[in-house]
Amino acid sequence: MRERKDSEPAIATGAPVGVVGAGTMGIGVAQCFAEAGYPVVVVDPDPAALGGGPARLRAGVRMAQLLRRRSSASAGSGSGAGAVTGTDSDSGADPGRGIGAGGGTPASSSPSPEARVVWSEKLSDLAPAFFVVECAREKVPVKEEILRQLDQVCGPDTVFASCTSCIPITRLGSFTGRPDRVIGTHFMNPAPLKDAVEVIRAPRTSEQTVRRTVDLLAEIGKQALVVRDAPGFVTNRVLMLTLNEAATVLGEGTADAETVDRIFQDCFGHPMGPLRTADLIGLDTVLDSLDVLREFTGDERFRPCALLARHVAEGSVGRKSGRGFYQYPEQRQRPEHHLVSRGGASHG
């Protein structure tokens, strides 16, 4: 771990990173820190979410190890055969990097990533954390309740980093007595396989908090791309309009889902089309994000289209439910309805 600068608060030896939310994003973020050697405490009030968390973490670690082995074998052969390419978003990031600190495999004598993670239903167990990543549902009241509680539980130097997809960080910081220590860390999905994190600084976010966040992300193999605060930031201010319009085109019968996505892949070079991307994110999360963008911008372009709203109402929310714009028979039917972690299943 990096050496502390004189202007920064001391971090207690062994202090954990906290993660709020045991959904898709929360588990992925926890894996990133655990593989880099940090102790992690994951909190979710839903017993079912916590109960399934260890198994999903183990599966994520196994997948990361498999991708590392394939990447190493490909590099050793000097050819592109067997190389792994991004298939989860339109970013085109290389999933062979950003896994653990510098993408390395922990030494065999070190604790496994799974052994570094503690699971809890109580936010009070985050009291010793020096950095907390909030991965709750994309609803302002949900995040407000969590941040107000964290503000009471955690020490005054703890940084609160929200994995919000769209909510302005200024608004989230207002729920605490430490807006200077509130920042956005918009991880992409799946978090362990993505190099970049969109970091959002609000006007009141301190330089110290930005530096601390950027340095910490670098330690876990992530590149921080710092942007100013605005609804949806850069990623989702653009992406959500694209996903909504793609669903509109599909609903109007202009083209079927496969053709819509093939146009983006074959004409524009995107690893995935917008409809498969929406299914990966979770159509419920896309709907929540559009609602937030419409609320904070007042722009009717963000009104969810009828087809998207209907899919969500029917519970066909994408990969995690086994059906969205496409069908995924290999996926177990496990829609994440628990309050905190449902919103964690996001593009980031």
JSON list of C-alpha atoms in Angstrom, two decimals, residues 174-316:
[
{"chain": "A", "resi": 174, "resn": "SER", "atom": "CA", "xyz": [-25.45, 17.08, 0.92]},
{"chain": "A", "resi": 175, "resn": "PHE", "atom": "CA", "xyz": [-26.72, 14.08, 2.90]},
{"chain": "A", "resi": 176, "resn": "THR", "atom": "CA", "xyz": [-23.52, 14.05, 4.95]},
{"chain": "A", "resi": 177, "resn": "GLY", "atom": "CA", "xyz": [-21.56, 16.43, 7.14]},
{"chain": "A", "resi": 178, "resn": "ARG", "atom": "CA", "xyz": [-18.47, 15.80, 4.99]},
{"chain": "A", "resi": 179, "resn": "PRO", "atom": "CA", "xyz": [-19.24, 16.83, 1.38]},
{"chain": "A", "resi": 180, "resn": "ASP", "atom": "CA", "xyz": [-15.50, 17.40, 0.91]},
{"chain": "A", "resi": 181, "resn": "ARG", "atom": "CA", "xyz": [-15.00, 13.63, 1.39]},
{"chain": "A", "resi": 182, "resn": "VAL", "atom": "CA", "xyz": [-17.76, 12.47, -0.96]},
{"chain": "A", "resi": 183, "resn": "ILE", "atom": "CA", "xyz": [-16.80, 11.47, -4.51]},
{"chain": "A", "resi": 184, "resn": "GLY", "atom": "CA", "xyz": [-18.16, 9.40, -7.37]},
{"chain": "A", "resi": 185, "resn": "THR", "atom": "CA", "xyz": [-16.43, 6.16, -8.41]},
{"chain": "A", "resi": 186, "resn": "HIS", "atom": "CA", "xyz": [-18.44, 4.88, -11.34]},
{"chain": "A", "resi": 187, "resn": "PHE", "atom": "CA", "xyz": [-17.09, 1.37, -11.87]},
{"chain": "A", "resi": 188, "resn": "MET", "atom": "CA", "xyz": [-18.06, -0.36, -15.10]},
{"chain": "A", "resi": 189, "resn": "ASN", "atom": "CA", "xyz": [-19.67, -3.79, -15.18]},
{"chain": "A", "resi": 190, "resn": "PRO", "atom": "CA", "xyz": [-18.08, -6.30, -14.65]},
{"chain": "A", "resi": 191, "resn": "ALA", "atom": "CA", "xyz": [-15.84, -4.30, -12.32]},
{"chain": "A", "resi": 192, "resn": "PRO", "atom": "CA", "xyz": [-12.96, -6.81, -12.05]},
{"chain": "A", "resi": 193, "resn": "LEU", "atom": "CA", "xyz": [-12.52, -6.88, -15.84]},
{"chain": "A", "resi": 194, "resn": "LYS", "atom": "CA", "xyz": [-12.58, -3.16, -16.60]},
{"chain": "A", "resi": 195, "resn": "ASP", "atom": "CA", "xyz": [-9.50, -0.97, -16.59]},
{"chain": "A", "resi": 196, "resn": "ALA", "atom": "CA", "xyz": [-11.17, 2.42, -16.17]},
{"chain": "A", "resi": 197, "resn": "VAL", "atom": "CA", "xyz": [-13.31, 4.04, -13.48]},
{"chain": "A", "resi": 198, "resn": "GLU", "atom": "CA", "xyz": [-15.17, 7.29, -14.12]},
{"chain": "A", "resi": 199, "resn": "VAL", "atom": "CA", "xyz": [-14.33, 9.44, -11.07]},
{"chain": "A", "resi": 200, "resn": "ILE", "atom": "CA", "xyz": [-16.68, 12.34, -10.40]},
{"chain": "A", "resi": 201, "resn": "ARG", "atom": "CA", "xyz": [-15.61, 15.33, -8.36]},
{"chain": "A", "resi": 202, "resn": "ALA", "atom": "CA", "xyz": [-18.26, 17.72, -7.08]},
{"chain": "A", "resi": 203, "resn": "PRO", "atom": "CA", "xyz": [-17.46, 21.40, -6.44]},
{"chain": "A", "resi": 204, "resn": "ARG", "atom": "CA", "xyz": [-17.03, 20.68, -2.73]},
{"chain": "A", "resi": 205, "resn": "THR", "atom": "CA", "xyz": [-14.98, 17.48, -3.15]},
{"chain": "A", "resi": 206, "resn": "SER", "atom": "CA", "xyz": [-11.51, 18.26, -1.81]},
{"chain": "A", "resi": 207, "resn": "GLU", "atom": "CA", "xyz": [-8.28, 17.85, -3.73]},
{"chain": "A", "resi": 208, "resn": "GLN", "atom": "CA", "xyz": [-7.12, 15.49, -0.99]},
{"chain": "A", "resi": 209, "resn": "THR", "atom": "CA", "xyz": [-10.16, 13.26, -1.56]},
{"chain": "A", "resi": 210, "resn": "VAL", "atom": "CA", "xyz": [-9.60, 13.21, -5.31]},
{"chain": "A", "resi": 211, "resn": "ARG", "atom": "CA", "xyz": [-5.91, 12.34, -4.89]},
{"chain": "A", "resi": 212, "resn": "ARG", "atom": "CA", "xyz": [-6.65, 9.67, -2.31]},
{"chain": "A", "resi": 213, "resn": "THR", "atom": "CA", "xyz": [-9.26, 8.09, -4.58]},
{"chain": "A", "resi": 214, "resn": "VAL", "atom": "CA", "xyz": [-7.12, 8.19, -7.72]},
{"chain": "A", "resi": 215, "resn": "ASP", "atom": "CA", "xyz": [-4.16, 6.69, -5.85]},
{"chain": "A", "resi": 216, "resn": "LEU", "atom": "CA", "xyz": [-6.27, 3.94, -4.33]},
{"chain": "A", "resi": 217, "resn": "LEU", "atom": "CA", "xyz": [-7.75, 3.03, -7.70]},
{"chain": "A", "resi": 218, "resn": "ALA", "atom": "CA", "xyz": [-4.25, 2.88, -9.18]},
{"chain": "A", "resi": 219, "resn": "GLU", "atom": "CA", "xyz": [-3.27, 0.40, -6.46]},
{"chain": "A", "resi": 220, "resn": "ILE", "atom": "CA", "xyz": [-6.01, -1.99, -7.59]},
{"chain": "A", "resi": 221, "resn": "GLY", "atom": "CA", "xyz": [-5.05, -1.66, -11.24]},
{"chain": "A", "resi": 222, "resn": "LYS", "atom": "CA", "xyz": [-7.64, 0.91, -12.32]},
{"chain": "A", "resi": 223, "resn": "GLN", "atom": "CA", "xyz": [-7.21, 4.07, -14.35]},
{"chain": "A", "resi": 224, "resn": "ALA", "atom": "CA", "xyz": [-9.20, 6.99, -12.94]},
{"chain": "A", "resi": 225, "resn": "LEU", "atom": "CA", "xyz": [-10.83, 9.25, -15.51]},
{"chain": "A", "resi": 226, "resn": "VAL", "atom": "CA", "xyz": [-11.81, 12.37, -13.55]},
{"chain": "A", "resi": 227, "resn": "VAL", "atom": "CA", "xyz": [-14.82, 14.41, -14.69]},
{"chain": "A", "resi": 228, "resn": "ARG", "atom": "CA", "xyz": [-16.88, 17.22, -13.23]},
{"chain": "A", "resi": 229, "resn": "ASP", "atom": "CA", "xyz": [-20.20, 16.64, -11.53]},
{"chain": "A", "resi": 230, "resn": "ALA", "atom": "CA", "xyz": [-23.35, 16.59, -13.69]},
{"chain": "A", "resi": 231, "resn": "PRO", "atom": "CA", "xyz": [-26.39, 14.31, -13.98]},
{"chain": "A", "resi": 232, "resn": "GLY", "atom": "CA", "xyz": [-25.22, 11.09, -15.63]},
{"chain": "A", "resi": 233, "resn": "PHE", "atom": "CA", "xyz": [-21.63, 12.47, -15.82]},
{"chain": "A", "resi": 234, "resn": "VAL", "atom": "CA", "xyz": [-20.17, 11.52, -19.24]},
{"chain": "A", "resi": 235, "resn": "THR", "atom": "CA", "xyz": [-20.93, 7.81, -19.54]},
{"chain": "A", "resi": 236, "resn": "ASN", "atom": "CA", "xyz": [-24.60, 7.62, -18.78]},
{"chain": "A", "resi": 237, "resn": "ARG", "atom": "CA", "xyz": [-25.55, 11.08, -19.98]},
{"chain": "A", "resi": 238, "resn": "VAL", "atom": "CA", "xyz": [-24.73, 9.69, -23.44]},
{"chain": "A", "resi": 239, "resn": "LEU", "atom": "CA", "xyz": [-25.24, 5.95, -23.00]},
{"chain": "A", "resi": 240, "resn": "MET", "atom": "CA", "xyz": [-28.75, 6.00, -21.52]},
{"chain": "A", "resi": 241, "resn": "LEU", "atom": "CA", "xyz": [-30.08, 8.05, -24.42]},
{"chain": "A", "resi": 242, "resn": "THR", "atom": "CA", "xyz": [-28.57, 5.52, -26.81]},
{"chain": "A", "resi": 243, "resn": "LEU", "atom": "CA", "xyz": [-30.07, 2.53, -24.99]},
{"chain": "A", "resi": 244, "resn": "ASN", "atom": "CA", "xyz": [-33.49, 4.16, -24.78]},
{"chain": "A", "resi": 245, "resn": "GLU", "atom": "CA", "xyz": [-33.48, 5.08, -28.47]},
{"chain": "A", "resi": 246, "resn": "ALA", "atom": "CA", "xyz": [-32.37, 1.59, -29.44]},
{"chain": "A", "resi": 247, "resn": "ALA", "atom": "CA", "xyz": [-35.31, 0.17, -27.49]},
{"chain": "A", "resi": 248, "resn": "THR", "atom": "CA", "xyz": [-37.60, 2.69, -29.21]},
{"chain": "A", "resi": 249, "resn": "VAL", "atom": "CA", "xyz": [-36.37, 1.59, -32.65]},
{"chain": "A", "resi": 250, "resn": "LEU", "atom": "CA", "xyz": [-36.98, -2.03, -31.67]},
{"chain": "A", "resi": 251, "resn": "GLY", "atom": "CA", "xyz": [-40.45, -1.25, -30.33]},
{"chain": "A", "resi": 252, "resn": "GLU", "atom": "CA", "xyz": [-41.42, 0.59, -33.52]},
{"chain": "A", "resi": 253, "resn": "GLY", "atom": "CA", "xyz": [-40.41, -2.41, -35.61]},
{"chain": "A", "resi": 254, "resn": "THR", "atom": "CA", "xyz": [-37.67, -0.67, -37.59]},
{"chain": "A", "resi": 255, "resn": "ALA", "atom": "CA", "xyz": [-35.40, -3.67, -37.02]},
{"chain": "A", "resi": 256, "resn": "ASP", "atom": "CA", "xyz": [-35.17, -6.71, -34.78]},
{"chain": "A", "resi": 257, "resn": "ALA", "atom": "CA", "xyz": [-32.85, -6.78, -31.78]},
{"chain": "A", "resi": 258, "resn": "GLU", "atom": "CA", "xyz": [-30.09, -8.73, -33.50]},
{"chain": "A", "resi": 259, "resn": "THR", "atom": "CA", "xyz": [-30.01, -6.32, -36.44]},
{"chain": "A", "resi": 260, "resn": "VAL", "atom": "CA", "xyz": [-29.94, -3.25, -34.20]},
{"chain": "A", "resi": 261, "resn": "ASP", "atom": "CA", "xyz": [-26.94, -4.61, -32.33]},
{"chain": "A", "resi": 262, "resn": "ARG", "atom": "CA", "xyz": [-25.16, -5.86, -35.46]},
{"chain": "A", "resi": 263, "resn": "ILE", "atom": "CA", "xyz": [-25.32, -2.35, -36.93]},
{"chain": "A", "resi": 264, "resn": "PHE", "atom": "CA", "xyz": [-23.45, -0.98, -33.91]},
{"chain": "A", "resi": 265, "resn": "GLN", "atom": "CA", "xyz": [-20.96, -3.84, -33.97]},
{"chain": "A", "resi": 266, "resn": "ASP", "atom": "CA", "xyz": [-20.31, -4.10, -37.70]},
{"chain": "A", "resi": 267, "resn": "CYS", "atom": "CA", "xyz": [-20.71, -0.45, -38.69]},
{"chain": "A", "resi": 268, "resn": "PHE", "atom": "CA", "xyz": [-19.26, 1.29, -35.65]},
{"chain": "A", "resi": 269, "resn": "GLY", "atom": "CA", "xyz": [-16.94, -1.39, -34.26]},
{"chain": "A", "resi": 270, "resn": "HIS", "atom": "CA", "xyz": [-18.63, -1.67, -30.85]},
{"chain": "A", "resi": 271, "resn": "PRO", "atom": "CA", "xyz": [-17.91, -4.94, -29.00]},
{"chain": "A", "resi": 272, "resn": "MET", "atom": "CA", "xyz": [-21.61, -5.14, -28.11]},
{"chain": "A", "resi": 273, "resn": "GLY", "atom": "CA", "xyz": [-24.72, -3.47, -29.41]},
{"chain": "A", "resi": 274, "resn": "PRO", "atom": "CA", "xyz": [-26.93, -1.25, -27.24]},
{"chain": "A", "resi": 275, "resn": "LEU", "atom": "CA", "xyz": [-29.64, -3.83, -26.59]},
{"chain": "A", "resi": 276, "resn": "ARG", "atom": "CA", "xyz": [-27.27, -6.52, -25.33]},
{"chain": "A", "resi": 277, "resn": "THR", "atom": "CA", "xyz": [-25.55, -3.83, -23.28]},
{"chain": "A", "resi": 278, "resn": "ALA", "atom": "CA", "xyz": [-28.90, -2.87, -21.73]},
{"chain": "A", "resi": 279, "resn": "ASP", "atom": "CA", "xyz": [-29.59, -6.52, -20.90]},
{"chain": "A", "resi": 280, "resn": "LEU", "atom": "CA", "xyz": [-26.19, -6.79, -19.21]},
{"chain": "A", "resi": 281, "resn": "ILE", "atom": "CA", "xyz": [-26.73, -3.63, -17.18]},
{"chain": "A", "resi": 282, "resn": "GLY", "atom": "CA", "xyz": [-30.23, -4.69, -16.20]},
{"chain": "A", "resi": 283, "resn": "LEU", "atom": "CA", "xyz": [-33.30, -3.08, -17.74]},
{"chain": "A", "resi": 284, "resn": "ASP", "atom": "CA", "xyz": [-34.53, -2.12, -14.28]},
{"chain": "A", "resi": 285, "resn": "THR", "atom": "CA", "xyz": [-31.30, -0.21, -13.67]},
{"chain": "A", "resi": 286, "resn": "VAL", "atom": "CA", "xyz": [-31.57, 1.45, -17.08]},
{"chain": "A", "resi": 287, "resn": "LEU", "atom": "CA", "xyz": [-35.12, 2.50, -16.21]},
{"chain": "A", "resi": 288, "resn": "ASP", "atom": "CA", "xyz": [-34.03, 3.87, -12.82]},
{"chain": "A", "resi": 289, "resn": "SER", "atom": "CA", "xyz": [-31.16, 5.76, -14.45]},
{"chain": "A", "resi": 290, "resn": "LEU", "atom": "CA", "xyz": [-33.43, 7.33, -17.07]},
{"chain": "A", "resi": 291, "resn": "ASP", "atom": "CA", "xyz": [-35.82, 8.43, -14.32]},
{"chain": "A", "resi": 292, "resn": "VAL", "atom": "CA", "xyz": [-32.95, 10.04, -12.40]},
{"chain": "A", "resi": 293, "resn": "LEU", "atom": "CA", "xyz": [-31.64, 11.82, -15.51]},
{"chain": "A", "resi": 294, "resn": "ARG", "atom": "CA", "xyz": [-35.10, 13.12, -16.35]},
{"chain": "A", "resi": 295, "resn": "GLU", "atom": "CA", "xyz": [-35.57, 14.35, -12.78]},
{"chain": "A", "resi": 296, "resn": "PHE", "atom": "CA", "xyz": [-32.24, 16.16, -12.55]},
{"chain": "A", "resi": 297, "resn": "THR", "atom": "CA", "xyz": [-32.10, 17.57, -16.09]},
{"chain": "A", "resi": 298, "resn": "GLY", "atom": "CA", "xyz": [-35.78, 18.19, -16.76]},
{"chain": "A", "resi": 299, "resn": "ASP", "atom": "CA", "xyz": [-35.14, 16.83, -20.26]},
{"chain": "A", "resi": 300, "resn": "GLU", "atom": "CA", "xyz": [-38.00, 14.74, -21.68]},
{"chain": "A", "resi": 301, "resn": "ARG", "atom": "CA", "xyz": [-35.56, 12.92, -23.95]},
{"chain": "A", "resi": 302, "resn": "PHE", "atom": "CA", "xyz": [-34.85, 10.72, -20.92]},
{"chain": "A", "resi": 303, "resn": "ARG", "atom": "CA", "xyz": [-38.45, 9.51, -20.62]},
{"chain": "A", "resi": 304, "resn": "PRO", "atom": "CA", "xyz": [-38.24, 5.67, -20.77]},
{"chain": "A", "resi": 305, "resn": "CYS", "atom": "CA", "xyz": [-39.80, 4.25, -23.91]},
{"chain": "A", "resi": 306, "resn": "ALA", "atom": "CA", "xyz": [-42.87, 2.03, -23.70]},
{"chain": "A", "resi": 307, "resn": "LEU", "atom": "CA", "xyz": [-41.06, -1.21, -24.58]},
{"chain": "A", "resi": 308, "resn": "LEU", "atom": "CA", "xyz": [-38.42, -0.72, -21.88]},
{"chain": "A", "resi": 309, "resn": "ALA", "atom": "CA", "xyz": [-41.05, 0.09, -19.25]},
{"chain": "A", "resi": 310, "resn": "ARG", "atom": "CA", "xyz": [-43.10, -2.95, -20.24]},
{"chain": "A", "resi": 311, "resn": "HIS", "atom": "CA", "xyz": [-40.15, -5.33, -19.97]},
{"chain": "A", "resi": 312, "resn": "VAL", "atom": "CA", "xyz": [-39.36, -4.06, -16.47]},
{"chain": "A", "resi": 313, "resn": "ALA", "atom": "CA", "xyz": [-43.01, -4.29, -15.37]},
{"chain": "A", "resi": 314, "resn": "GLU", "atom": "CA", "xyz": [-43.05, -7.92, -16.54]},
{"chain": "A", "resi": 315, "resn": "GLY", "atom": "CA", "xyz": [-39.83, -8.74, -14.70]},
{"chain": "A", "resi": 316, "resn": "SER", "atom": "CA", "xyz": [-37.88, -9.32, -17.91]}
]
